[in-house]
Short mmCIF file of C-alpha atoms in Angstrom, two decimals:
data_model
loop_
_atom_site.label_atom_id
_atom_site.label_comp_id
_atom_site.label_asym_id
_atom_site.label_seq_id
_atom_site.Cartn_x
_atom_site.Cartn_y
_atom_site.Cartn_z
CA MET Z 23 125.58 75.39 80.30
CA VAL Z 24 125.62 72.24 82.37
CA ASN Z 25 128.39 73.27 84.61
CA ASP Z 26 126.50 76.52 85.03
CA MET Z 27 123.15 74.56 86.04
CA ARG Z 28 125.35 71.97 88.27
CA MET Z 29 126.93 75.46 90.25
CA LEU Z 30 123.41 76.85 90.36
CA ILE Z 31 122.02 73.77 91.92
CA PHE Z 32 124.90 73.40 94.28
CA PHE Z 33 124.48 76.96 95.34
CA LEU Z 34 120.59 76.77 95.98
CA LEU Z 35 121.10 73.60 98.12
CA THR Z 36 123.79 75.01 100.10
CA LEU Z 37 121.44 78.23 100.67
CA PHE Z 38 118.59 75.89 101.52
CA SER Z 39 120.52 73.53 103.95
CA LEU Z 40 121.99 76.70 105.74
CA SER Z 41 118.40 78.51 105.97
CA SER Z 42 116.78 75.29 107.34
CA CYS Z 43 118.54 75.63 110.40
CA SER Z 44 116.08 77.08 113.25
CA PHE Z 45 117.58 78.39 116.59
CA GLY Z 46 115.22 77.23 119.32
CA PRO Z 47 114.07 76.45 121.75
CA ASP Z 48 117.61 75.56 123.50
CA SER Z 49 118.18 75.75 127.08
CA SER Z 50 118.89 78.96 129.10
CA ASP Z 51 121.51 78.49 131.84
CA GLY Z 52 121.96 79.81 135.68
CA TYR Z 53 118.20 80.46 136.40
CA SER Z 54 115.99 79.59 139.27
CA VAL Z 55 112.56 78.13 139.33
CA TYR Z 56 110.19 79.41 142.13
CA PHE Z 57 107.02 77.37 143.06
CA VAL Z 58 104.67 78.99 144.75
CA SER Z 59 101.44 77.24 145.61
CA ALA Z 60 98.47 78.02 147.90
CA ALA Z 61 96.13 75.23 148.76
CA CYS Z 62 93.05 75.16 150.83
CA ASN Z 63 90.88 72.40 152.03
CA TYR Z 64 88.54 74.60 154.09
CA TYR Z 65 88.35 71.55 156.20
CA GLN Z 66 85.17 71.00 158.23
CA THR Z 67 83.07 73.63 156.76
CA GLN Z 68 80.44 73.57 154.04
CA ASN Z 69 83.31 74.46 151.69
CA GLN Z 70 85.31 71.53 152.39
CA LEU Z 71 87.33 70.42 149.36
CA SER Z 72 89.28 67.18 148.76
CA GLY Z 73 92.42 66.98 146.57
CA THR Z 74 93.94 70.30 147.32
CA LEU Z 75 96.53 69.17 149.05
CA CYS Z 76 97.47 66.51 146.91
CA ASP Z 77 97.91 68.78 143.91
CA GLN Z 78 100.10 70.88 145.77
CA TYR Z 79 102.32 68.11 147.55
CA TRP Z 80 102.76 66.42 143.75
CA MET Z 81 102.99 69.61 142.24
CA ASP Z 82 105.93 70.32 144.32
CA ARG Z 83 107.49 66.97 143.88
CA GLN Z 84 107.30 66.96 140.23
CA PHE Z 85 108.68 70.40 139.68
CA SER Z 86 111.56 69.86 142.12
CA PHE Z 87 112.27 66.72 140.13
CA LEU Z 88 111.93 68.19 137.00
CA ALA Z 89 114.20 71.12 137.93
CA ASP Z 90 117.01 68.81 139.31
CA CYS Z 91 116.78 67.05 136.07
CA ALA Z 92 117.20 70.19 134.09
CA GLY Z 93 120.17 71.47 136.51
CA VAL Z 94 118.28 74.70 137.68
CA GLU Z 95 118.18 75.69 141.12
CA TYR Z 96 114.63 75.07 142.93
CA HIS Z 97 112.84 77.18 145.60
CA ASN Z 98 109.38 76.46 147.02
CA VAL Z 99 107.10 78.48 148.89
CA LEU Z 100 104.04 76.54 150.07
CA LEU Z 101 100.79 77.86 151.87
CA SER Z 102 98.70 74.97 152.87
CA GLN Z 103 95.49 74.61 154.66
CA GLY Z 104 95.70 71.02 155.60
CA GLU Z 105 97.72 68.23 156.43
CA LEU Z 106 97.92 64.56 154.42
CA ASP Z 107 98.40 61.20 156.22
CA SER Z 108 100.39 58.39 154.51
CA SER Z 109 97.52 57.59 152.52
CA PHE Z 110 97.21 61.20 150.94
CA THR Z 111 93.88 61.78 153.13
CA ASP Z 112 93.29 65.07 154.62
CA ILE Z 113 93.41 64.82 158.16
CA SER Z 114 92.92 68.40 159.67
CA GLY Z 115 92.61 72.04 158.73
CA LYS Z 116 95.75 73.17 160.12
CA CYS Z 117 97.69 76.08 158.03
CA PHE Z 118 101.41 75.70 157.28
CA LEU Z 119 103.87 78.04 155.58
CA THR Z 120 106.90 76.07 153.95
CA VAL Z 121 109.74 78.19 152.43
CA ASP Z 122 112.52 75.92 150.71
CA ASN Z 123 111.20 72.68 152.61
CA VAL Z 124 111.11 74.38 156.07
CA GLN Z 125 107.88 74.05 157.29
CA LYS Z 126 106.05 76.17 160.10
CA GLU Z 127 102.65 76.40 161.55
CA ILE Z 128 100.83 79.66 160.92
CA GLN Z 129 97.26 80.78 161.95
CA LYS Z 130 94.62 80.31 159.83
CA ASP Z 131 93.59 84.20 160.15
CA SER Z 132 97.03 85.10 158.51
CA PHE Z 133 96.68 82.97 155.34
CA SER Z 134 96.17 85.78 152.97
CA SER Z 135 98.59 88.11 154.62
CA GLU Z 136 101.11 85.67 154.67
CA LEU Z 137 100.45 84.77 150.81
CA GLU Z 138 100.67 88.37 150.13
CA ALA Z 139 103.96 88.92 152.12
CA GLN Z 140 105.28 86.19 150.29
CA LEU Z 141 104.94 87.33 146.81
CA GLU Z 142 106.33 90.62 148.19
CA ASN Z 143 109.30 88.69 149.21
CA LEU Z 144 109.50 87.25 145.98
CA ALA Z 145 109.16 90.53 144.20
CA ALA Z 146 112.48 91.29 145.77
CA ALA Z 147 114.62 88.09 145.66
CA VAL Z 148 113.85 86.81 141.69
CA SER Z 149 115.95 88.14 139.11
CA SER Z 150 114.59 88.67 135.49
CA ASP Z 151 115.84 85.32 134.06
CA ASP Z 152 114.17 83.19 136.71
CA ILE Z 153 110.74 81.63 136.49
CA LEU Z 154 108.00 81.56 138.83
CA ILE Z 155 105.58 79.12 138.73
CA PHE Z 156 102.48 80.17 140.83
CA HIS Z 157 99.67 77.29 141.59
CA TYR Z 158 96.47 77.74 143.74
CA SER Z 159 94.28 74.97 144.10
CA GLY Z 160 90.98 75.88 146.11
CA HIS Z 161 87.78 77.92 145.56
CA GLY Z 162 87.30 80.29 143.08
CA LEU Z 163 84.80 83.19 142.77
CA ALA Z 164 82.91 84.22 139.71
CA ASP Z 165 85.00 87.68 139.02
CA GLY Z 166 88.11 85.56 139.31
CA SER Z 167 89.15 86.22 142.95
CA LEU Z 168 90.29 83.77 145.45
CA LEU Z 169 88.37 82.23 148.32
CA LEU Z 170 91.57 81.75 150.86
CA ALA Z 171 91.50 79.60 153.85
CA ASP Z 172 90.91 82.51 156.30
CA ASP Z 173 87.45 83.13 154.40
CA LYS Z 174 88.97 86.30 153.00
CA VAL Z 175 88.76 86.93 149.16
CA TYR Z 176 92.10 87.34 147.22
CA ASP Z 177 90.56 90.07 144.96
CA ALA Z 178 91.83 89.20 141.16
CA ASP Z 179 93.18 92.53 140.41
CA ARG Z 180 95.12 92.36 143.52
CA LEU Z 181 96.49 89.01 142.51
CA ILE Z 182 97.45 90.52 139.14
CA SER Z 183 98.98 93.35 140.37
CA GLN Z 184 101.28 91.67 142.84
CA LEU Z 185 102.26 89.25 140.17
CA ASP Z 186 103.08 91.85 137.83
CA SER Z 187 105.21 93.40 140.36
CA ILE Z 188 107.62 90.14 140.16
CA SER Z 189 110.34 90.90 137.41
CA CYS Z 190 110.58 87.51 135.84
CA CYS Z 191 108.65 85.49 133.70
CA LYS Z 192 105.49 83.57 135.58
CA LEU Z 193 103.39 80.53 134.81
CA ILE Z 194 99.90 80.99 136.71
CA LEU Z 195 98.05 77.71 136.98
CA LEU Z 196 94.68 78.23 138.58
CA ASP Z 197 92.70 74.98 139.52
CA CYS Z 198 89.54 76.87 141.04
CA CYS Z 199 86.17 77.72 139.58
CA TYR Z 200 85.67 80.46 136.98
CA SER Z 201 89.34 80.92 136.90
CA ALA Z 202 89.65 81.85 133.28
CA SER Z 203 88.11 85.16 134.66
CA ASN Z 204 92.11 86.24 135.45
CA ILE Z 205 93.14 85.66 131.79
CA ASP Z 206 93.17 89.35 130.38
CA GLU Z 207 91.45 89.44 126.95
CA GLU Z 208 91.51 92.98 126.81
CA GLY Z 209 95.16 93.20 125.58
CA SER Z 210 94.73 90.45 123.01
CA ASP Z 211 93.16 92.94 120.24
CA SER Z 212 92.97 91.34 116.90
CA ARG Z 213 95.95 90.87 114.90
CA THR Z 214 94.32 90.34 111.73
CA ASP Z 215 92.33 93.64 111.23
CA PHE Z 216 94.63 95.94 108.87
CA SER Z 217 92.88 98.97 110.10
CA SER Z 218 93.83 98.11 113.69
CA LEU Z 219 97.51 97.41 112.34
CA PHE Z 220 98.99 100.79 113.82
CA ARG Z 221 97.37 101.34 116.94
CA PRO Z 222 99.48 101.19 119.97
CA TYR Z 223 99.57 97.85 121.83
CA GLU Z 224 99.09 97.83 125.14
CA SER Z 225 99.12 94.74 127.41
CA LYS Z 226 98.18 94.65 131.01
CA GLN Z 227 99.95 91.53 132.23
CA THR Z 228 103.72 91.49 131.74
CA ARG Z 229 105.67 88.16 131.13
CA THR Z 230 102.90 86.26 132.49
CA TRP Z 231 101.26 83.07 130.84
CA TYR Z 232 98.03 81.66 132.51
CA ILE Z 233 96.41 78.23 132.34
CA ALA Z 234 93.17 78.48 134.11
CA ALA Z 235 91.41 74.95 134.74
CA ALA Z 236 87.81 76.27 134.02
CA GLN Z 237 86.03 78.83 131.76
CA LYS Z 238 84.57 82.24 133.03
CA ASP Z 239 81.17 80.42 133.65
CA GLN Z 240 82.50 77.22 134.64
CA LEU Z 241 83.08 75.20 137.61
CA SER Z 242 86.42 73.19 138.19
CA TYR Z 243 86.00 69.83 139.83
CA SER Z 244 88.11 66.90 141.54
CA VAL Z 245 88.52 63.39 141.01
CA THR Z 246 89.13 60.61 143.02
CA LEU Z 247 91.55 57.63 141.46
CA ASP Z 248 91.18 54.36 142.62
CA ASP Z 249 93.96 51.94 143.99
CA SER Z 250 94.06 50.24 140.39
CA ILE Z 251 95.22 53.46 139.08
CA THR Z 252 97.60 55.04 141.56
CA GLY Z 253 98.95 51.92 143.79
CA SER Z 254 98.38 53.70 146.70
CA GLY Z 255 94.87 53.63 147.36
CA ASN Z 256 92.04 56.15 146.55
CA ILE Z 257 93.70 59.93 146.16
CA SER Z 258 91.75 63.02 145.33
CA PHE Z 259 93.26 65.18 142.88
CA GLY Z 260 91.97 68.57 141.18
CA LEU Z 261 91.14 67.42 137.83
CA PHE Z 262 93.14 70.07 136.09
CA SER Z 263 96.17 70.15 138.36
CA LEU Z 264 95.96 66.35 137.77
CA ASN Z 265 96.41 66.58 133.93
CA VAL Z 266 99.06 69.32 134.26
CA LEU Z 267 101.02 66.73 136.39
CA ILE Z 268 100.68 63.93 134.12
CA ARG Z 269 101.79 66.10 130.99
CA CYS Z 270 104.55 67.21 132.96
CA GLY Z 271 105.78 63.62 133.66
CA LEU Z 272 103.94 62.51 136.88
CA ASP Z 273 103.64 58.54 136.50
CA LEU Z 274 100.59 56.77 137.83
CA GLY Z 275 100.87 53.30 137.86
CA SER Z 276 100.44 49.89 139.84
CA ASN Z 277 103.94 50.84 141.52
CA GLY Z 278 102.43 53.83 143.10
CA ILE Z 279 102.71 57.54 142.01
CA ARG Z 280 106.12 58.53 140.97
CA THR Z 281 107.85 61.46 139.58
CA SER Z 282 109.35 61.12 136.05
CA LEU Z 283 110.41 63.14 132.61
CA PRO Z 284 107.68 64.34 130.11
CA GLN Z 285 107.51 63.20 126.85
CA THR Z 286 109.61 66.12 125.41
CA GLY Z 287 113.02 67.47 125.84
CA HIS Z 288 111.58 70.76 126.29
CA LEU Z 289 108.79 71.26 128.78
CA THR Z 290 107.30 74.93 127.51
CA PHE Z 291 104.02 76.63 128.09
CA THR Z 292 103.01 75.82 124.47
CA TRP Z 293 103.90 72.36 124.63
CA LEU Z 294 101.62 71.98 127.69
CA VAL Z 295 98.72 73.67 126.38
CA ASN Z 296 99.05 71.95 123.19
CA GLU Z 297 99.03 68.49 125.34
CA LEU Z 298 96.15 69.67 127.68
CA GLU Z 299 94.10 70.41 124.31
CA LYS Z 300 94.26 66.74 123.23
CA GLY Z 301 91.67 66.11 126.08
CA LEU Z 302 91.61 65.49 130.01
CA TYR Z 303 92.42 62.27 131.66
CA TYR Z 304 89.95 60.99 134.03
CA SER Z 305 87.59 63.64 133.34
CA GLY Z 306 84.62 61.11 133.11
CA GLY Z 307 82.42 63.31 131.03
CA LEU Z 308 82.63 66.29 133.69
CA SER Z 309 82.19 69.41 131.72
CA GLN Z 310 85.33 71.55 132.55
CA GLN Z 311 87.20 73.30 129.69
CA PHE Z 312 90.72 74.81 130.57
CA GLU Z 313 91.62 78.36 129.01
CA ALA Z 314 95.25 79.49 128.30
CA THR Z 315 97.00 82.53 127.25
CA ASP Z 316 97.36 83.37 123.82
CA SER Z 317 100.89 84.68 123.10
CA VAL Z 318 103.23 84.40 120.33
CA ARG Z 319 105.77 83.91 122.99
CA ASP Z 320 106.54 80.79 124.37
CA LEU Z 321 107.89 80.35 128.02
CA VAL Z 322 110.48 77.74 128.37
CA LEU Z 323 110.30 75.65 131.85
CA PHE Z 324 112.60 73.38 131.75
CA SER Z 325 115.10 71.76 129.25
CA PHE Z 326 116.22 68.23 129.73
CA MET O 6 82.60 109.26 72.12
CA LYS O 7 84.59 108.42 69.11
CA LYS O 8 87.59 110.11 70.71
CA THR O 9 87.20 108.39 73.77
CA LEU O 10 87.10 105.09 72.07
CA ILE O 11 90.36 105.80 70.01
CA ILE O 12 92.17 107.03 73.23
CA LEU O 13 91.02 103.58 75.00
CA PHE O 14 92.03 101.86 71.96
CA LEU O 15 95.47 103.13 71.96
CA LEU O 16 95.90 102.92 75.64
CA GLN O 17 95.04 98.99 75.21
CA GLN O 18 97.77 98.61 72.62
CA THR O 19 100.07 100.17 74.59
CA VAL O 20 99.32 98.07 77.56
CA LEU O 21 99.38 95.21 75.45
CA HIS O 22 102.87 95.96 74.13
CA ALA O 23 104.23 97.08 77.29
CA PHE O 24 102.99 93.76 79.13
CA SER O 25 105.06 90.78 78.89
CA PHE O 26 104.13 87.75 80.71
CA THR O 27 107.77 86.86 81.88
CA PRO O 28 106.92 85.10 85.29
CA GLY O 29 109.86 84.57 87.71
CA ALA O 30 110.37 82.57 91.01
CA ALA O 31 112.76 83.38 93.54
CA ALA O 32 114.00 81.77 96.63
CA ALA O 33 115.30 83.47 99.33
CA SER O 34 116.95 82.95 102.94
CA ALA O 35 117.02 85.60 105.66
CA LEU O 36 118.36 86.73 108.91
CA VAL O 37 115.22 88.10 110.78
CA LEU O 38 115.59 90.51 113.96
CA SER O 39 112.06 91.41 115.45
CA HIS O 40 112.21 94.20 117.27
CA ASN O 41 109.66 94.30 120.26
CA LEU O 42 107.05 97.40 120.31
CA SER O 43 104.93 96.03 123.14
CA LEU O 44 104.97 96.40 126.80
CA GLU O 45 104.61 92.62 127.49
CA ASP O 46 108.32 91.67 126.74
CA ASN O 47 110.21 94.70 127.49
CA SER O 48 113.15 93.28 128.85
CA VAL O 49 113.82 91.61 125.29
CA PRO O 50 113.93 94.33 123.06
CA VAL O 51 115.18 92.13 119.76
CA ARG O 52 114.91 88.64 118.99
CA THR O 53 116.79 86.98 116.21
CA SER O 54 115.26 84.26 113.78
CA THR O 55 116.30 82.63 110.37
CA ALA O 56 113.33 82.53 107.29
CA VAL O 57 112.95 81.08 104.22
CA PHE O 58 110.66 82.50 101.57
CA ILE O 59 109.60 81.72 97.81
CA THR O 60 108.03 84.41 95.46
CA LEU O 61 106.32 83.89 92.34
CA ASP O 62 105.91 86.57 89.83
CA LEU O 63 102.16 86.69 88.62
CA ALA O 64 102.44 89.01 85.82
CA SER O 65 105.13 91.90 85.00
CA PHE O 66 105.33 95.01 83.04
CA THR O 67 108.25 96.02 81.13
CA PHE O 68 109.09 99.49 80.05
CA SER O 69 112.44 100.79 77.76
CA GLU O 70 113.74 97.15 78.37
CA ARG O 71 115.16 98.32 81.76
CA HIS O 72 112.35 98.94 84.03
CA SER O 73 109.95 96.45 85.52
CA LEU O 74 107.14 96.29 87.56
CA CYS O 75 105.73 92.67 88.78
CA ALA O 76 102.96 91.73 90.93
CA GLY O 77 103.15 88.26 92.75
CA LEU O 78 102.82 86.24 95.64
CA LYS O 79 105.33 85.42 98.42
CA ALA O 80 105.17 82.71 100.94
CA GLY O 81 107.60 81.76 103.90
CA ARG O 82 108.56 80.66 107.37
CA VAL O 83 110.20 82.44 109.99
CA SER O 84 111.75 80.22 112.51
CA ALA O 85 111.47 80.05 116.13
CA SER O 86 113.85 82.89 117.73
CA ILE O 87 116.80 82.51 120.03
CA ILE O 88 116.00 82.02 123.42
CA HIS O 89 116.38 84.99 125.50
CA GLU O 90 115.30 84.90 129.58
CA ASN O 91 113.60 81.63 129.07
CA THR O 92 111.35 82.78 126.18
CA TYR O 93 111.25 82.71 122.42
CA LEU O 94 109.21 83.96 119.57
CA LEU O 95 106.97 80.84 118.20
CA ALA O 96 107.69 80.10 114.35
CA SER O 97 105.48 81.44 111.73
CA ARG O 98 104.55 80.93 108.34
CA ARG O 99 103.48 83.76 105.98
CA LEU O 100 101.48 84.24 102.64
CA GLY O 101 101.44 87.93 101.16
CA SER O 102 101.12 89.51 97.73
CA TYR O 103 103.56 92.01 96.62
CA ILE O 104 104.42 94.56 93.95
CA ALA O 105 108.08 95.23 93.02
CA TYR O 106 109.62 97.64 90.94
CA SER O 107 113.32 96.70 89.58
CA CYS O 108 115.69 98.64 87.16
CA ARG O 109 118.53 97.04 85.15
CA LEU O 110 122.07 98.68 85.17
CA GLY O 111 123.75 96.57 82.87
CA SER O 112 124.64 93.51 84.92
CA PHE O 113 123.09 95.01 87.92
CA SER O 114 119.45 95.33 89.11
CA LEU O 115 118.09 97.45 91.77
CA GLY O 116 114.71 97.47 93.11
CA CYS O 117 112.10 98.02 95.62
CA SER O 118 108.92 96.54 96.60
CA THR O 119 106.03 96.45 98.98
CA ALA O 120 103.85 93.73 100.35
CA ALA O 121 100.80 92.88 102.67
CA GLY O 122 99.61 89.56 103.72
CA PHE O 123 98.62 87.20 106.49
CA GLY O 124 100.45 84.70 108.75
CA VAL O 125 99.87 82.44 111.30
CA THR O 126 102.09 81.26 114.38
CA GLU O 127 102.96 77.67 114.72
CA LYS O 128 101.67 75.56 117.74
CA GLN O 129 99.35 78.38 118.98
CA ASP O 130 97.47 79.18 115.57
CA ILE O 131 97.70 82.87 116.23
CA SER O 132 96.94 84.80 112.94
CA PHE O 133 98.40 87.93 112.41
CA ALA O 134 98.46 90.71 109.60
CA PHE O 135 101.66 92.26 108.06
CA VAL O 136 102.70 95.06 105.83
CA GLU O 137 106.20 95.04 104.40
CA ALA O 138 108.40 97.36 102.16
CA GLY O 139 112.03 96.53 100.92
CA LEU O 140 114.96 97.52 98.91
CA SER O 141 117.18 95.08 96.83
CA GLY O 142 120.25 95.10 94.79
CA GLY O 143 121.75 92.00 92.43
CA ILE O 144 123.72 90.91 89.88
CA PHE O 145 122.73 89.02 86.74
CA ILE O 146 124.66 85.71 86.71
CA ASP O 147 122.56 84.58 83.60
CA SER O 148 120.23 86.52 81.61
CA SER O 149 117.59 84.83 83.45
CA LEU O 150 119.28 84.53 86.85
CA LEU O 151 119.52 86.72 89.29
CA PHE O 152 121.51 86.73 92.71
CA SER O 153 120.24 89.65 95.12
CA LEU O 154 120.56 91.07 98.43
CA GLY O 155 117.61 92.25 100.34
CA LEU O 156 116.79 94.44 103.17
CA ASP O 157 113.05 94.42 104.20
CA VAL O 158 111.28 95.99 106.98
CA LEU O 159 107.93 94.21 108.09
CA TYR O 160 105.43 95.37 110.67
CA ARG O 161 102.80 93.38 112.31
CA ARG O 162 101.31 93.53 115.49
CA GLU O 163 103.77 94.16 118.35
CA PHE O 164 106.87 93.59 116.36
CA LEU O 165 108.93 95.46 113.68
CA GLU O 166 110.78 93.08 111.96
CA THR O 167 113.96 93.59 109.55
CA HIS O 168 114.98 91.07 107.26
CA ILE O 169 118.37 90.68 105.81
CA SER O 170 118.20 88.16 102.70
CA VAL O 171 120.02 86.81 99.69
CA SER O 172 117.83 85.16 96.81
CA MET O 173 118.26 83.30 93.61
CA LYS O 174 115.60 84.49 91.12
CA LEU O 175 114.75 82.55 87.91
CA MET O 176 113.16 84.37 85.24
CA VAL O 177 111.81 83.35 82.08
CA PRO O 178 113.32 85.64 79.52
CA GLN O 179 111.26 88.32 78.00
CA GLY O 180 109.81 87.42 74.69
CA VAL O 181 109.62 83.49 74.87
CA ILE O 182 105.94 84.01 76.32
CA GLY O 183 103.79 86.34 74.82
#
């Protein structure tokens, strides 16, 4: 009897030891990260914004650094309206297209068409296990559309449709007003309702994870950090982009702004959202609340 | 009226004699295959996880010393899945109630069960409902100890899960209680 009980206990312990292993997350090998960003400063117009170019610059630097640390290939496609001087101050409204760090000046009037063309190029270039990070820093409209540098409205449905045509996992970071309007809620019907359990499930957005800077009826703001924080003089950032950067590892200190690793071995969408939910740094009481996609799947951006 | 009362009394006696409170508890470990049913993840048809469950019989009926019907609670955790194409399914915890039938054939046992309940994903706290049905076959190591293999199919929004499990069940022998 005693021996039987010992055998039973041993068997149960073995069973639980084996079953307590969990699989994920672990790194995926051999993929590329594409960072696509559009940033507009609306220079010398009544809509002029500060911080958008800084957002793009540091997003590019930080993601490039993380890709390097994770051992994955990195590509950037940057559409920018503006130039930064050495103190990260906007000094012009010129427009540029940067592809894999090769920059050329473009006409302001072709900003929207260049963005569309670059997204179409990516649809052909990416493979299904690549990751696209799309970032926008600029003005947004109440219906979720983006107001680009050439004063053209980049329709929300058009944006979603172009992103859907890119067959890889996508993280969309929208730092603009009313940006949560782009997050599809119709596809997230109630999962806890037994009566609808067997209703066909349809999603309008495939393999796309959104983090929007502001609720559907909210503005998004920029903040200016002084020299004591940046070590590089007063620098403006979009509040949301700044917080994403800090969670992704960007280090602000008296030695200046530096790229560094985040406080996690796996930078995933869910981890980033959970970190942002702890509160926004430097918000100074501003009423801005981000919104993110609800998904039972998590997207692994980088593993270190 | 009298006849009705007599019938009810006889029914009550039958139920009382048939009913034996034989609580049992089981622990199971499973391999979980989550088959994707939605458009959102059409490039990854199946995701693989592990799971641990415990069940607790709250009541059981025994018929002819061989057939038993029991009801109870089942709780467990399904781990995060293996990463495919840079995505994985979040881990989740589940709690549900089940009804199970089993038939004892000598040292062997065959059974089937059905369950329903709710789960919640970890990290994102997304709740979901599920329904489940399963078959099991086992062997009695002892009069109160059953080792069994199970195959369950669980349906929840977007996913059809197949659970292939091994479990150990400890039961209070019939007649010890009640």
